[in-house]
XYZ file of C-alpha atoms in Angstrom:
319
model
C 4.559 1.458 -1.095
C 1.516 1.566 -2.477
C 0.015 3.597 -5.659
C -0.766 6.703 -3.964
C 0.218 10.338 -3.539
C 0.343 12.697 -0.655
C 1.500 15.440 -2.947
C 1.941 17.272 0.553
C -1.573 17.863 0.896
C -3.318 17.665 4.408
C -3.517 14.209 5.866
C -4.602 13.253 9.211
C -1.452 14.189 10.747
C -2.660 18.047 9.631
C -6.467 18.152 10.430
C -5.288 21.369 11.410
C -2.621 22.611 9.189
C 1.280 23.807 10.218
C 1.040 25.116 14.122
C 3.574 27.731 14.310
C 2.042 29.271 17.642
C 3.488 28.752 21.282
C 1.516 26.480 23.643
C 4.217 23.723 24.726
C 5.327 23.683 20.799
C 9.016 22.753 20.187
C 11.532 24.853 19.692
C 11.638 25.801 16.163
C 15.634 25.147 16.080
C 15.424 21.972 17.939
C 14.133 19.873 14.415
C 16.860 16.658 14.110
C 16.429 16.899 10.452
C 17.311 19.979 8.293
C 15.329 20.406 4.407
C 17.671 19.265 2.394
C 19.284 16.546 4.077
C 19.684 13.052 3.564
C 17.890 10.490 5.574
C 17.418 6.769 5.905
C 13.267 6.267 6.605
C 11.218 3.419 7.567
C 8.381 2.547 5.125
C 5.932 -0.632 5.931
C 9.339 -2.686 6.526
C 12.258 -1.653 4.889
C 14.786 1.283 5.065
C 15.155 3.767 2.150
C 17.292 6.401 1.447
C 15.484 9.374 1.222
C 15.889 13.519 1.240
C 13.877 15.974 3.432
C 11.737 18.506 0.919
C 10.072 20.329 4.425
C 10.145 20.427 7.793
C 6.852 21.452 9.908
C 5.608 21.541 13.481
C 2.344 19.675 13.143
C 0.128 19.337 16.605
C 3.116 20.001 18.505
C 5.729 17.581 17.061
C 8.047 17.682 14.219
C 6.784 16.344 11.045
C 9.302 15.437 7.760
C 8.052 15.298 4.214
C 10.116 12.904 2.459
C 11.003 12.144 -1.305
C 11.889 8.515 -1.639
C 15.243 8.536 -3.611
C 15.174 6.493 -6.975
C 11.490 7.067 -6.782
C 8.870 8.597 -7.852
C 7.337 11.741 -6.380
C 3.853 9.966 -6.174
C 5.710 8.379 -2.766
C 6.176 11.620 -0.988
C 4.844 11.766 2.401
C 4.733 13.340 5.553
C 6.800 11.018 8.326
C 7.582 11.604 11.786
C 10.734 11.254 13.494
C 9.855 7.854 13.890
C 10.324 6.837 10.713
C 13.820 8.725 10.313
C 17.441 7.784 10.882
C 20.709 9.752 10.279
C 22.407 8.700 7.027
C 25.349 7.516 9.068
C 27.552 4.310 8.312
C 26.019 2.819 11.359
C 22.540 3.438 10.048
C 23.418 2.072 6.362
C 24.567 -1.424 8.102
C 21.248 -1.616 9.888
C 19.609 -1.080 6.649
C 21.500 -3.652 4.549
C 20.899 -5.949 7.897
C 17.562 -5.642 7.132
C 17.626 -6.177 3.842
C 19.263 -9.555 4.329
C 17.499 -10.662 6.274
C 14.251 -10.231 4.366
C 15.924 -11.718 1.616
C 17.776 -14.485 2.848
C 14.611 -17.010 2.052
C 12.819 -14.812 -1.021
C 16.415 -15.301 -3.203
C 14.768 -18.286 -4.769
C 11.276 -17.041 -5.963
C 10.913 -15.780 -9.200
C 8.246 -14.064 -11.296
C 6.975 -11.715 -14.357
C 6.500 -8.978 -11.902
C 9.722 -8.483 -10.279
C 10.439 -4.628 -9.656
C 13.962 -2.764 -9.778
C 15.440 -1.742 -6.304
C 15.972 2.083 -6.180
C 19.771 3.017 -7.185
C 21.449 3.022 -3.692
C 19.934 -0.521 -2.026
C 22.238 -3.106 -1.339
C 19.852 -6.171 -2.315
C 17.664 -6.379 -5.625
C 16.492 -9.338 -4.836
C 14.181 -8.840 -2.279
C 12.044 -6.368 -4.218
C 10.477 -9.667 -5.494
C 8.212 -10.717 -2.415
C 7.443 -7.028 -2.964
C 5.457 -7.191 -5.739
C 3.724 -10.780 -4.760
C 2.835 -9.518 -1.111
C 0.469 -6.730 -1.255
C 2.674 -4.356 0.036
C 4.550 -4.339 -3.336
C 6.134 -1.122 -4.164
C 4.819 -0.383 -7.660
C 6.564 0.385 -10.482
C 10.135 2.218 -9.548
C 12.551 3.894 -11.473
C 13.391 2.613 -14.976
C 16.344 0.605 -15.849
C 16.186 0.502 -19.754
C 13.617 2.030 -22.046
C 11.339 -0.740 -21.670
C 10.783 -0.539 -17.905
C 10.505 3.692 -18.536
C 7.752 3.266 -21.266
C 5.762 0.867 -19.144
C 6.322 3.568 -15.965
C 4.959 5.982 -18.145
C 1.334 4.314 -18.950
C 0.784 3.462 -15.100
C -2.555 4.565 -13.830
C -1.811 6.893 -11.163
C -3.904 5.669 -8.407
C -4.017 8.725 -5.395
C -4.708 6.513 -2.173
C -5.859 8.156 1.243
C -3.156 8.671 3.504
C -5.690 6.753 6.495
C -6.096 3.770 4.097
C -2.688 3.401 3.435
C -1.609 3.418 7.367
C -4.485 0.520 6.930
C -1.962 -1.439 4.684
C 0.568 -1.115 6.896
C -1.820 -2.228 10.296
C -2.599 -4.823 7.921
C 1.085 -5.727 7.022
C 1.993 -5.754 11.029
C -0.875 -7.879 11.763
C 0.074 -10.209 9.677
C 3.866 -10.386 9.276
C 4.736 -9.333 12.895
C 1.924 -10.282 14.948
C 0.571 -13.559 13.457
C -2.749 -12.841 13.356
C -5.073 -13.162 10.238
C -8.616 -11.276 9.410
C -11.589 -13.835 10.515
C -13.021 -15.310 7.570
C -15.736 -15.446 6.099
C -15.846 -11.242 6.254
C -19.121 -9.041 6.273
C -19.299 -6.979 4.414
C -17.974 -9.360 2.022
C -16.496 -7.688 -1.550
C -19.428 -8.328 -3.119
C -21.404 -6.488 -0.853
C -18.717 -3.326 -0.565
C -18.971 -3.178 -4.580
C -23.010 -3.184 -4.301
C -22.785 -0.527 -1.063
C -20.494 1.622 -3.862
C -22.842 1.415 -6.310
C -26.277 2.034 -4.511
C -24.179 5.064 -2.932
C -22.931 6.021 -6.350
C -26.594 5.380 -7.911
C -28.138 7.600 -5.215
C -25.278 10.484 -5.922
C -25.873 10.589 -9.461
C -29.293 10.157 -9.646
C -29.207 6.865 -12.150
C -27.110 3.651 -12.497
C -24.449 4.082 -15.362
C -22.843 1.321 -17.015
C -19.436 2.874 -16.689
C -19.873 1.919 -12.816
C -21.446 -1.552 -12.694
C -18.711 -2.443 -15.878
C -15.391 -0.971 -13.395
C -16.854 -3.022 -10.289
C -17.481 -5.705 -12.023
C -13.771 -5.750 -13.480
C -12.514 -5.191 -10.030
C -14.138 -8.172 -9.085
C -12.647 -10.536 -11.743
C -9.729 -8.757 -11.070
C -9.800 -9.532 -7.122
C -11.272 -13.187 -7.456
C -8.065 -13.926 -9.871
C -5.321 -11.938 -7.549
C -6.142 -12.457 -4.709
C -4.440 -16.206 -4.350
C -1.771 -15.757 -7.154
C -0.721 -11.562 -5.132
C -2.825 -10.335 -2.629
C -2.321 -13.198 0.106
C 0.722 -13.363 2.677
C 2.818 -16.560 3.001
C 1.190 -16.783 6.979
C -2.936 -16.412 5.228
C -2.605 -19.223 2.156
C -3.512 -22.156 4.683
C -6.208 -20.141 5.680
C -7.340 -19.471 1.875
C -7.232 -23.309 1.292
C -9.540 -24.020 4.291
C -12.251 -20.833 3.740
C -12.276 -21.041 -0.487
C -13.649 -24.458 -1.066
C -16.131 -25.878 -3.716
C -14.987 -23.011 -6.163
C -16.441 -20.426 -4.222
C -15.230 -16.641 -5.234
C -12.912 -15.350 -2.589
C -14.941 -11.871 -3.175
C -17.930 -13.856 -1.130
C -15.759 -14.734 1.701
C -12.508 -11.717 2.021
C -13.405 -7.830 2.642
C -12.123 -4.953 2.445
C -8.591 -5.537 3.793
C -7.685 -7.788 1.041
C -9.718 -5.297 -1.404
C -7.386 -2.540 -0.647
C -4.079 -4.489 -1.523
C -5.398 -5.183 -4.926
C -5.490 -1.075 -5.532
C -1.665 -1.271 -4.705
C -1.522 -3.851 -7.770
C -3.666 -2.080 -9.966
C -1.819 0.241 -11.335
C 1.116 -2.601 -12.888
C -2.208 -5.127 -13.671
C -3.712 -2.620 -16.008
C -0.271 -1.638 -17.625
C -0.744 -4.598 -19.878
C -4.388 -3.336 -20.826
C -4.571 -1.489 -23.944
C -6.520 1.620 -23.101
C -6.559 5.051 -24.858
C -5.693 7.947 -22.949
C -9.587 9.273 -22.398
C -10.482 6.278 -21.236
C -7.304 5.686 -18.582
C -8.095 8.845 -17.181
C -11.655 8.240 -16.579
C -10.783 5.466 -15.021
C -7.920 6.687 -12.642
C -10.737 9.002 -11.491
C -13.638 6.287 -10.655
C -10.970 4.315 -8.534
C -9.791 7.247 -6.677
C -13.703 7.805 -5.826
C -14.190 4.317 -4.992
C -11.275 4.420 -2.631
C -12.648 7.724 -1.102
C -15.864 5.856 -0.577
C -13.323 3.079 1.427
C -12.026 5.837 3.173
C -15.613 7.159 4.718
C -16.732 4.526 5.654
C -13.293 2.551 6.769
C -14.646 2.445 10.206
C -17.815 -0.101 8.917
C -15.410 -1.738 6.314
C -12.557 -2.560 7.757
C -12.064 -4.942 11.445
C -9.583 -3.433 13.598
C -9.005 -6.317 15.329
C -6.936 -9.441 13.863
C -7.923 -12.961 14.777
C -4.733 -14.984 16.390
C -5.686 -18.364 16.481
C -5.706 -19.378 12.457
C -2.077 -18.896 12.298
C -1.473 -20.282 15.727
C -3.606 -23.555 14.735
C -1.482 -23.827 11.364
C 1.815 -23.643 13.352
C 0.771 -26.698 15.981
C -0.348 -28.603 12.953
C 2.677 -27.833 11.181
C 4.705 -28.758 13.853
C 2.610 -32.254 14.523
């Protein structure tokens, strides 16, 4: 999970709102899942316990939203039943299946940024890939008064529901499908920062500081994640071959790998010391920034993977 929140606001599974009406609707008794009840649900790919808050008929199909047990409400969201299982013994084995299986070759990786599994998983251990792939959880719930405090001063970073189905595309393409975004990208980060602030320039009438000093951070803060977080096991050969000469990866990667940093954000700029003023100004220029993603997600991001890198890197691997 990323560092978002639906806060069960309209998303693009409600353009138009709860349909209540007839017109080939289901039956309003015939919902699998009751509010209230315990569920298993599919997010990105893992299996979390979870409890139904409400139950809607959205464009003619039933529509959950979910609170993420052990975690915190900024992961509510509206699922389908898709994403659900019945908490049944048979569906708890196919979780902790899953589980093992992620974790079976992770066990032995280790780092400062390793996150706390929520109370009822079976397997703490594979939270760590979490946090180095980009679709890292963010912080969970706290263990000791250490963990809480550091919760506490998270900036609270509200992503768009459509850009954070875009992680999970991303994820897929990647993980399941073997393909890999052709580099070099264009627009390039660089360039999506300048398109920000020209749009942001022409908004407000005049260029502030604020805005070129934030970018600017975000670009340090990209150029030094993205090979240490932001890249998947399948895209470092790739990174070695397209980064060369110390090139910044923000002149060669895009948006794609721009968006995973926001889900890092939030536990990067715990260890900043920032007043309270200042955090919250802040939380609101991202949020803006990743609204300006969201418009214009059609021009920013590919929607087709390339194949062939990863394919390439296995026949050489295998030679």
């Amino acid at each position: 999970m990323g560092s978002s929140n639906t806060g069960g606001k309209n998303d693009s599974d409600n353009a138009g709102g709860s349909d209540s009406s007839n017109g080939g609707l289901p039956d309003s008794k015939s919902s699998l899942y009751s509010e209230g009840e315990k569920v298993l649900a599919y997010h990105v790919s893992r299996i979390y316990e979870a409890k139904i808050q409400k139950a809607e008929i959205r464009k003619k199909e039933w529509r959950y939203f979910v609170h993420y047990l052990g975690w915190n409400k900024n992961w509510d969201e509206w699922v389908g039943t898709d994403r659900l299982m019945k908490y049944t013994d048979e569906n708890i084995q196919k979780q902790r299946a899953l589980e093992k299986k992620q974790g079976a070759d992770k066990h032995h990786k280790s780092g400062r940024s390793t996150l706390t599994k929520p109370k009822t998983s079976t397997d703490a251990k594979t939270d760590k890939e979490d946090v180095k792939n980009n679709v890292g959880k963010g912080k969970k719930r706290k263990v000791d008064e250490k963990e809480s405090i550091s919760a506490d001063k998270l900036v609270k970073i509200q992503m768009p529901s459509t850009l954070k189905k875009q992680l999970i595309d991303d994820w897929e393409f990647v993980t399941q499908k073997d393909k890999l975004v052709k580099l070099p990208r264009s627009p390039n980060v660089d360039e999506v920062l300048k398109k920000y602030l020209e749009y942001r320039t022409r908004r407000d009438g005049t260029m502030t500081d604020s805005i070129a000093e934030i970018l600017h951070g975000l670009r340090g803060y990209f150029d030094k994640a993205l090979p240490l977080m932001l890249l998947y096991k399948k895209e470092k050969p790739q990174y070695h071959e397209a980064v060369t000469n110390n090139m910044s990866p923000s002149t060669v990667y895009g948006a794609e790998h721009l968006l995973r940093l926001f889900v890092k954000l939030p536990e990067l700029l715990a260890y900043v010391n920032m007043e309270e003023e200042t955090t919250n100004r802040l939380q609101q220029k991202l949020v803006d920034f990743l609204r300006f993603l969201q418009k214009n997600q059609s021009t920013f991001f590919v929607s087709v993977y390339d194949g062939s890198k990863v394919a390439e890197g296995a026949v050489k691997g295998k030679d």
